[in-house]
Amino acid sequence: MSRHHHHAAAIAAAVLFLLTAPPCAADPNDERCLTHLHQSLSDSSGRLNWTKAAISAPCDGFFSHLQGVTCNNGRVYKLALPDLSLGGTVPPELSNCTNLQSLDLSANALSGAIPTELSALLNLAVLNLSANALSGAIPRELASCAYLNVIDLHGNQLSGPIPEELGLLVRLSTFDVSYNRLSGPIPVLLANRSGAGTAAVGTARFNASSFVGNKGLYGYPLPPMRTRGLSVLAIVGIGLGSGLLSLVLSFSAVCLWLRATDRRTPTTTGEEGKISQLMPNY
């Protein structure tokens, strides 16, 4: 019995220690990452319940003290703040969350550019910044995130071409840049020519639904680039102008011919008068 009491006392002491132990010290990179994110966001609806104390120590092992944050072994593992009516920008300091594998800031009102510094998130597998008001170019540096499975940027105001380097992401299974302001050709490695979900070389390829809503994009699986031909009105105008010019030239030629003919007629009449005067009267 004494042995059982000894074990019970040891277990109780261990549980008490776990309950009363102070939280693990936050990773300074995660704290810097979340601090700058909180400062860059505007929360007019008051739906983001983040405090400075929780930001300074967001993770306790696998337990998170922050809304939208998932922890793994004391590090920020996932960050999901979708549909919270958040304004502001995406800060480049998010790159300090070096263990981050999923970033979802979709369905908010974020503006500004996608920072190229996100390419430092080498473990990132999911990037969802869709349904915001982000502008500027899609960073080609994102191709450095070799583990990316999902890139969802649809419903923004992004412009410029789709970087060809993104076609080299062999793990990419979801890619959506529809309804932006993108232009230029669709990279071949992102186009689904075979109709299958995966290319022969192992690179994921995508259908037209991933690219629609961008007036300047062209190439398979969208229609080819439109040639800038003459409009119907321009063709009609050229035809009318050519016809009018031909009519004017013809009229001018006739006028010149008539004028030349009029000049020769009096001379002939005068000569006939002289001849008639020389003839004797009978």
mmCIF file of C-alpha atoms in Angstrom:
data_model
loop_
_atom_site.group_PDB
_atom_site.id
_atom_site.type_symbol
_atom_site.label_atom_id
_atom_site.label_comp_id
_atom_site.label_asym_id
_atom_site.label_seq_id
_atom_site.Cartn_x
_atom_site.Cartn_y
_atom_site.Cartn_z
ATOM 1 C CA MET A 1 0.000 0.000 0.000
ATOM 2 C CA SER A 2 2.826 2.381 0.790
ATOM 3 C CA ARG A 3 4.213 1.847 -2.711
ATOM 4 C CA HIS A 4 0.845 2.749 -4.254
ATOM 5 C CA HIS A 5 0.592 5.840 -2.087
ATOM 6 C CA HIS A 6 4.080 6.824 -3.193
ATOM 7 C CA HIS A 7 3.152 6.543 -6.893
ATOM 8 C CA ALA A 8 -0.082 8.467 -6.385
ATOM 9 C CA ALA A 9 1.756 11.250 -4.597
ATOM 10 C CA ALA A 10 4.331 11.455 -7.419
ATOM 11 C CA ILE A 11 1.609 11.687 -10.081
ATOM 12 C CA ALA A 12 -0.235 14.379 -8.111
ATOM 13 C CA ALA A 13 2.965 16.374 -7.768
ATOM 14 C CA ALA A 14 3.654 16.125 -11.513
ATOM 15 C CA VAL A 15 0.126 17.288 -12.389
ATOM 16 C CA LEU A 16 0.400 20.177 -9.940
ATOM 17 C CA PHE A 17 3.707 21.184 -11.481
ATOM 18 C CA LEU A 18 2.223 21.188 -14.993
ATOM 19 C CA LEU A 19 -0.739 23.270 -13.877
ATOM 20 C CA THR A 20 1.276 25.847 -11.980
ATOM 21 C CA ALA A 21 4.344 26.019 -14.210
ATOM 22 C CA PRO A 22 4.804 29.312 -16.044
ATOM 23 C CA PRO A 23 4.181 29.261 -19.803
ATOM 24 C CA CYS A 24 7.087 28.439 -22.073
ATOM 25 C CA ALA A 25 9.073 31.395 -23.277
ATOM 26 C CA ALA A 26 7.883 32.532 -26.695
ATOM 27 C CA ASP A 27 10.116 32.136 -29.672
ATOM 28 C CA PRO A 28 11.373 35.677 -30.404
ATOM 29 C CA ASN A 29 10.788 35.220 -34.143
ATOM 30 C CA ASP A 30 7.148 34.240 -33.630
ATOM 31 C CA GLU A 31 6.602 37.135 -31.242
ATOM 32 C CA ARG A 32 8.088 39.577 -33.763
ATOM 33 C CA CYS A 33 5.993 38.075 -36.551
ATOM 34 C CA LEU A 34 2.676 38.319 -34.659
ATOM 35 C CA THR A 35 3.442 41.767 -33.229
ATOM 36 C CA HIS A 36 3.949 43.267 -36.676
ATOM 37 C CA LEU A 37 0.895 41.458 -38.033
ATOM 38 C CA HIS A 38 -1.272 42.874 -35.240
ATOM 39 C CA GLN A 39 0.101 46.362 -35.858
ATOM 40 C CA SER A 40 -0.517 46.175 -39.611
ATOM 41 C CA LEU A 41 -4.154 45.076 -39.281
ATOM 42 C CA SER A 42 -7.164 47.271 -38.603
ATOM 43 C CA ASP A 43 -9.993 45.598 -36.713
ATOM 44 C CA SER A 44 -12.918 48.001 -36.930
ATOM 45 C CA SER A 45 -15.431 45.271 -36.111
ATOM 46 C CA GLY A 46 -13.572 44.187 -32.975
ATOM 47 C CA ARG A 47 -13.626 40.531 -33.966
ATOM 48 C CA LEU A 48 -9.911 39.906 -33.466
ATOM 49 C CA ASN A 49 -9.305 39.195 -29.785
ATOM 50 C CA TRP A 50 -5.538 39.541 -29.489
ATOM 51 C CA THR A 51 -3.814 40.955 -26.425
ATOM 52 C CA LYS A 52 -0.204 42.027 -25.976
ATOM 53 C CA ALA A 53 0.306 39.428 -23.269
ATOM 54 C CA ALA A 54 -0.907 36.617 -25.523
ATOM 55 C CA ILE A 55 1.177 37.898 -28.446
ATOM 56 C CA SER A 56 4.301 37.872 -26.284
ATOM 57 C CA ALA A 57 3.703 34.188 -25.475
ATOM 58 C CA PRO A 58 1.382 32.777 -28.143
ATOM 59 C CA CYS A 59 2.237 29.108 -27.730
ATOM 60 C CA ASP A 60 2.545 26.766 -24.776
ATOM 61 C CA GLY A 61 3.600 23.500 -26.300
ATOM 62 C CA PHE A 62 0.666 22.541 -28.514
ATOM 63 C CA PHE A 63 -1.702 24.978 -26.806
ATOM 64 C CA SER A 64 -2.366 28.406 -28.353
ATOM 65 C CA HIS A 65 -3.263 31.575 -26.450
ATOM 66 C CA LEU A 66 -4.243 33.449 -29.619
ATOM 67 C CA GLN A 67 -7.331 33.316 -31.808
ATOM 68 C CA GLY A 68 -6.551 31.834 -35.210
ATOM 69 C CA VAL A 69 -3.134 30.508 -34.199
ATOM 70 C CA THR A 70 -2.288 26.806 -34.131
ATOM 71 C CA CYS A 71 0.849 25.770 -32.270
ATOM 72 C CA ASN A 72 3.176 22.831 -32.707
ATOM 73 C CA ASN A 73 5.863 22.171 -30.128
ATOM 74 C CA GLY A 74 5.894 25.782 -28.966
ATOM 75 C CA ARG A 75 6.027 27.344 -32.440
ATOM 76 C CA VAL A 76 3.354 29.010 -34.589
ATOM 77 C CA TYR A 77 2.329 26.319 -37.039
ATOM 78 C CA LYS A 78 -0.827 27.711 -38.667
ATOM 79 C CA LEU A 79 -2.283 31.203 -38.883
ATOM 80 C CA ALA A 80 -5.926 31.422 -39.960
ATOM 81 C CA LEU A 81 -7.856 34.712 -39.750
ATOM 82 C CA PRO A 82 -10.418 34.448 -42.566
ATOM 83 C CA ASP A 83 -13.596 36.485 -42.903
ATOM 84 C CA LEU A 84 -13.022 38.844 -39.970
ATOM 85 C CA SER A 85 -13.487 42.138 -41.888
ATOM 86 C CA LEU A 86 -9.841 42.980 -41.265
ATOM 87 C CA GLY A 87 -8.243 45.905 -43.076
ATOM 88 C CA GLY A 88 -4.620 46.925 -43.396
ATOM 89 C CA THR A 89 -1.763 45.192 -45.183
ATOM 90 C CA VAL A 90 0.185 41.947 -45.198
ATOM 91 C CA PRO A 91 3.415 42.771 -43.336
ATOM 92 C CA PRO A 92 6.764 41.475 -44.595
ATOM 93 C CA GLU A 93 7.623 40.534 -41.001
ATOM 94 C CA LEU A 94 5.382 37.479 -41.367
ATOM 95 C CA SER A 95 8.563 35.887 -42.668
ATOM 96 C CA ASN A 96 9.726 35.680 -39.034
ATOM 97 C CA CYS A 97 7.202 32.888 -38.383
ATOM 98 C CA THR A 98 9.754 30.482 -39.814
ATOM 99 C CA ASN A 99 7.826 27.353 -38.787
ATOM 100 C CA LEU A 100 4.590 28.512 -40.433
ATOM 101 C CA GLN A 101 3.022 25.950 -42.750
ATOM 102 C CA SER A 102 -0.384 27.523 -43.442
ATOM 103 C CA LEU A 103 -1.329 31.185 -43.871
ATOM 104 C CA ASP A 104 -4.999 32.050 -44.435
ATOM 105 C CA LEU A 105 -6.024 35.714 -44.453
ATOM 106 C CA SER A 106 -8.813 35.285 -46.990
ATOM 107 C CA ALA A 107 -12.140 37.138 -47.240
ATOM 108 C CA ASN A 108 -10.998 40.327 -45.543
ATOM 109 C CA ALA A 109 -10.289 43.846 -46.826
ATOM 110 C CA LEU A 110 -6.503 43.748 -46.983
ATOM 111 C CA SER A 111 -4.782 46.047 -49.491
ATOM 112 C CA GLY A 112 -1.282 46.721 -50.726
ATOM 113 C CA ALA A 113 1.202 44.290 -52.226
ATOM 114 C CA ILE A 114 2.043 40.695 -51.421
ATOM 115 C CA PRO A 115 5.454 41.007 -49.747
ATOM 116 C CA THR A 116 8.286 39.171 -51.447
ATOM 117 C CA GLU A 117 9.612 38.316 -47.977
ATOM 118 C CA LEU A 118 7.017 35.544 -47.725
ATOM 119 C CA SER A 119 9.440 33.511 -49.815
ATOM 120 C CA ALA A 120 11.478 33.035 -46.607
ATOM 121 C CA LEU A 121 8.689 30.771 -45.261
ATOM 122 C CA LEU A 122 10.368 27.637 -46.563
ATOM 123 C CA ASN A 123 7.912 25.321 -44.767
ATOM 124 C CA LEU A 124 4.812 27.058 -46.145
ATOM 125 C CA ALA A 125 2.356 24.635 -47.752
ATOM 126 C CA VAL A 126 -0.845 26.729 -47.915
ATOM 127 C CA LEU A 127 -1.074 30.394 -48.957
ATOM 128 C CA ASN A 128 -4.619 31.756 -49.111
ATOM 129 C CA LEU A 129 -4.935 35.530 -49.568
ATOM 130 C CA SER A 130 -8.081 35.369 -51.704
ATOM 131 C CA ALA A 131 -11.038 37.762 -51.645
ATOM 132 C CA ASN A 132 -9.158 40.860 -50.530
ATOM 133 C CA ALA A 133 -8.070 44.051 -52.318
ATOM 134 C CA LEU A 134 -4.397 43.215 -52.791
ATOM 135 C CA SER A 135 -2.633 44.887 -55.717
ATOM 136 C CA GLY A 136 0.691 44.792 -57.502
ATOM 137 C CA ALA A 137 2.478 41.801 -58.940
ATOM 138 C CA ILE A 138 2.518 38.174 -57.836
ATOM 139 C CA PRO A 139 6.017 37.725 -56.371
ATOM 140 C CA ARG A 140 8.070 35.309 -58.442
ATOM 141 C CA GLU A 141 10.055 34.655 -55.263
ATOM 142 C CA LEU A 142 7.191 32.465 -53.997
ATOM 143 C CA ALA A 143 8.713 29.713 -56.106
ATOM 144 C CA SER A 144 11.283 29.372 -53.300
ATOM 145 C CA CYS A 145 8.552 27.877 -51.093
ATOM 146 C CA ALA A 146 9.059 24.390 -52.458
ATOM 147 C CA TYR A 147 6.412 22.783 -50.209
ATOM 148 C CA LEU A 148 3.542 24.933 -51.463
ATOM 149 C CA ASN A 149 0.458 22.823 -52.162
ATOM 150 C CA VAL A 150 -2.071 25.661 -52.338
ATOM 151 C CA ILE A 151 -1.828 29.165 -53.801
ATOM 152 C CA ASP A 152 -5.195 30.907 -53.741
ATOM 153 C CA LEU A 153 -5.100 34.578 -54.768
ATOM 154 C CA HIS A 154 -8.448 34.888 -56.539
ATOM 155 C CA GLY A 155 -10.670 37.929 -56.133
ATOM 156 C CA ASN A 156 -8.003 40.604 -55.701
ATOM 157 C CA GLN A 157 -6.621 43.428 -57.888
ATOM 158 C CA LEU A 158 -3.291 41.846 -58.756
ATOM 159 C CA SER A 159 -1.701 42.941 -62.032
ATOM 160 C CA GLY A 160 1.146 42.013 -64.324
ATOM 161 C CA PRO A 161 2.063 38.542 -65.595
ATOM 162 C CA ILE A 162 1.865 35.199 -63.811
ATOM 163 C CA PRO A 163 5.463 34.303 -62.909
ATOM 164 C CA GLU A 164 6.647 31.317 -64.918
ATOM 165 C CA GLU A 165 8.674 30.142 -61.924
ATOM 166 C CA LEU A 166 5.468 29.110 -60.113
ATOM 167 C CA GLY A 167 5.080 26.321 -62.651
ATOM 168 C CA LEU A 168 8.136 24.666 -61.123
ATOM 169 C CA LEU A 169 6.355 24.022 -57.792
ATOM 170 C CA VAL A 170 5.975 20.263 -58.134
ATOM 171 C CA ARG A 171 3.710 19.878 -55.067
ATOM 172 C CA LEU A 172 1.223 22.511 -56.212
ATOM 173 C CA SER A 173 -2.264 20.961 -56.332
ATOM 174 C CA THR A 174 -4.452 24.087 -56.059
ATOM 175 C CA PHE A 175 -3.752 27.291 -57.968
ATOM 176 C CA ASP A 176 -6.332 30.059 -58.383
ATOM 177 C CA VAL A 177 -5.633 33.583 -59.643
ATOM 178 C CA SER A 178 -9.047 34.171 -61.195
ATOM 179 C CA TYR A 179 -10.751 37.568 -61.142
ATOM 180 C CA ASN A 180 -7.755 39.836 -60.883
ATOM 181 C CA ARG A 181 -6.167 42.244 -63.388
ATOM 182 C CA LEU A 182 -3.434 39.958 -64.627
ATOM 183 C CA SER A 183 -2.084 40.106 -68.169
ATOM 184 C CA GLY A 184 0.238 38.275 -70.515
ATOM 185 C CA PRO A 185 0.524 34.600 -71.464
ATOM 186 C CA ILE A 186 -0.371 31.786 -69.078
ATOM 187 C CA PRO A 187 2.820 29.848 -68.229
ATOM 188 C CA VAL A 188 2.904 26.515 -70.043
ATOM 189 C CA LEU A 189 3.722 24.571 -66.883
ATOM 190 C CA LEU A 190 0.530 25.823 -65.237
ATOM 191 C CA ALA A 191 -1.769 25.000 -68.176
ATOM 192 C CA ASN A 192 -3.665 21.704 -68.309
ATOM 193 C CA ARG A 193 -3.232 20.499 -71.871
ATOM 194 C CA SER A 194 -3.712 16.810 -71.181
ATOM 195 C CA GLY A 195 -6.988 17.161 -69.261
ATOM 196 C CA ALA A 196 -5.456 15.373 -66.294
ATOM 197 C CA GLY A 197 -4.875 16.921 -62.935
ATOM 198 C CA THR A 198 -1.149 16.186 -63.024
ATOM 199 C CA ALA A 199 1.338 16.688 -65.796
ATOM 200 C CA ALA A 200 3.589 13.960 -67.123
ATOM 201 C CA VAL A 201 6.605 15.579 -65.462
ATOM 202 C CA GLY A 202 4.840 15.660 -62.093
ATOM 203 C CA THR A 203 3.955 19.336 -62.201
ATOM 204 C CA ALA A 204 0.361 20.204 -61.356
ATOM 205 C CA ARG A 205 -1.610 21.825 -64.166
ATOM 206 C CA PHE A 206 -4.824 23.764 -63.994
ATOM 207 C CA ASN A 207 -7.960 24.462 -66.007
ATOM 208 C CA ALA A 208 -9.533 27.689 -67.222
ATOM 209 C CA SER A 209 -11.368 28.236 -63.917
ATOM 210 C CA SER A 210 -8.022 29.089 -62.320
ATOM 211 C CA PHE A 211 -7.457 31.994 -64.751
ATOM 212 C CA VAL A 212 -10.854 33.438 -65.754
ATOM 213 C CA GLY A 213 -11.755 37.044 -64.978
ATOM 214 C CA ASN A 214 -8.428 38.509 -66.139
ATOM 215 C CA LYS A 215 -9.031 40.445 -69.371
ATOM 216 C CA GLY A 216 -5.347 40.631 -70.232
ATOM 217 C CA LEU A 217 -4.539 36.921 -69.798
ATOM 218 C CA TYR A 218 -4.343 34.728 -72.873
ATOM 219 C CA GLY A 219 -3.134 31.348 -73.992
ATOM 220 C CA TYR A 220 -4.239 27.838 -73.177
ATOM 221 C CA PRO A 221 -6.514 27.007 -71.394
ATOM 222 C CA LEU A 222 -7.924 30.482 -72.169
ATOM 223 C CA PRO A 223 -8.421 31.741 -75.753
ATOM 224 C CA PRO A 224 -5.331 32.921 -77.674
ATOM 225 C CA MET A 225 -4.279 36.554 -77.780
ATOM 226 C CA ARG A 226 -6.670 38.731 -79.732
ATOM 227 C CA THR A 227 -5.209 40.375 -82.835
ATOM 228 C CA ARG A 228 -5.834 44.075 -83.046
ATOM 229 C CA GLY A 229 -7.629 44.175 -86.426
ATOM 230 C CA LEU A 230 -9.430 47.141 -87.919
ATOM 231 C CA SER A 231 -12.914 47.765 -86.614
ATOM 232 C CA VAL A 232 -15.961 47.630 -88.890
ATOM 233 C CA LEU A 233 -16.334 51.413 -88.761
ATOM 234 C CA ALA A 234 -12.695 51.876 -89.741
ATOM 235 C CA ILE A 235 -13.087 49.527 -92.695
ATOM 236 C CA VAL A 236 -16.265 51.309 -93.827
ATOM 237 C CA GLY A 237 -14.536 54.683 -93.442
ATOM 238 C CA ILE A 238 -11.582 53.576 -95.549
ATOM 239 C CA GLY A 239 -13.934 52.271 -98.238
ATOM 240 C CA LEU A 240 -15.951 55.489 -98.363
ATOM 241 C CA GLY A 241 -12.795 57.591 -98.396
ATOM 242 C CA SER A 242 -11.301 55.600 -101.269
ATOM 243 C CA GLY A 243 -14.535 55.864 -103.271
ATOM 244 C CA LEU A 244 -14.775 59.605 -102.680
ATOM 245 C CA LEU A 245 -11.156 60.108 -103.704
ATOM 246 C CA SER A 246 -11.710 58.141 -106.934
ATOM 247 C CA LEU A 247 -14.797 60.239 -107.676
ATOM 248 C CA VAL A 248 -12.904 63.500 -107.142
ATOM 249 C CA LEU A 249 -10.025 62.388 -109.350
ATOM 250 C CA SER A 250 -12.399 61.290 -112.087
ATOM 251 C CA PHE A 251 -14.305 64.563 -111.931
ATOM 252 C CA SER A 252 -11.055 66.547 -112.067
ATOM 253 C CA ALA A 253 -9.887 64.591 -115.119
ATOM 254 C CA VAL A 254 -13.164 65.263 -116.930
ATOM 255 C CA CYS A 255 -12.919 68.978 -116.134
ATOM 256 C CA LEU A 256 -9.381 69.171 -117.462
ATOM 257 C CA TRP A 257 -10.370 67.380 -120.656
ATOM 258 C CA LEU A 258 -13.320 69.722 -121.246
ATOM 259 C CA ARG A 259 -11.149 72.781 -120.654
ATOM 260 C CA ALA A 260 -8.571 71.536 -123.156
ATOM 261 C CA THR A 261 -11.304 70.867 -125.721
ATOM 262 C CA ASP A 262 -12.779 74.387 -125.309
ATOM 263 C CA ARG A 263 -9.392 75.967 -126.021
ATOM 264 C CA ARG A 264 -9.047 74.168 -129.392
ATOM 265 C CA THR A 265 -12.580 74.957 -130.684
ATOM 266 C CA PRO A 266 -12.210 78.822 -131.416
ATOM 267 C CA THR A 267 -9.049 78.252 -133.479
ATOM 268 C CA THR A 268 -10.819 75.919 -135.816
ATOM 269 C CA THR A 269 -13.739 78.320 -136.265
ATOM 270 C CA GLY A 270 -11.411 81.248 -137.030
ATOM 271 C CA GLU A 271 -9.613 79.342 -139.753
ATOM 272 C CA GLU A 272 -12.931 78.444 -141.364
ATOM 273 C CA GLY A 273 -13.888 82.165 -141.342
ATOM 274 C CA LYS A 274 -10.690 83.145 -143.139
ATOM 275 C CA ILE A 275 -11.255 80.525 -145.837
ATOM 276 C CA SER A 276 -14.818 81.663 -146.408
ATOM 277 C CA GLN A 277 -13.654 85.268 -146.923
ATOM 278 C CA LEU A 278 -11.202 84.224 -149.632
ATOM 279 C CA MET A 279 -13.871 82.422 -151.609
ATOM 280 C CA PRO A 280 -15.368 84.596 -154.557
ATOM 281 C CA ASN A 281 -19.020 85.409 -154.587
ATOM 282 C CA TYR A 282 -20.966 83.969 -157.530
#
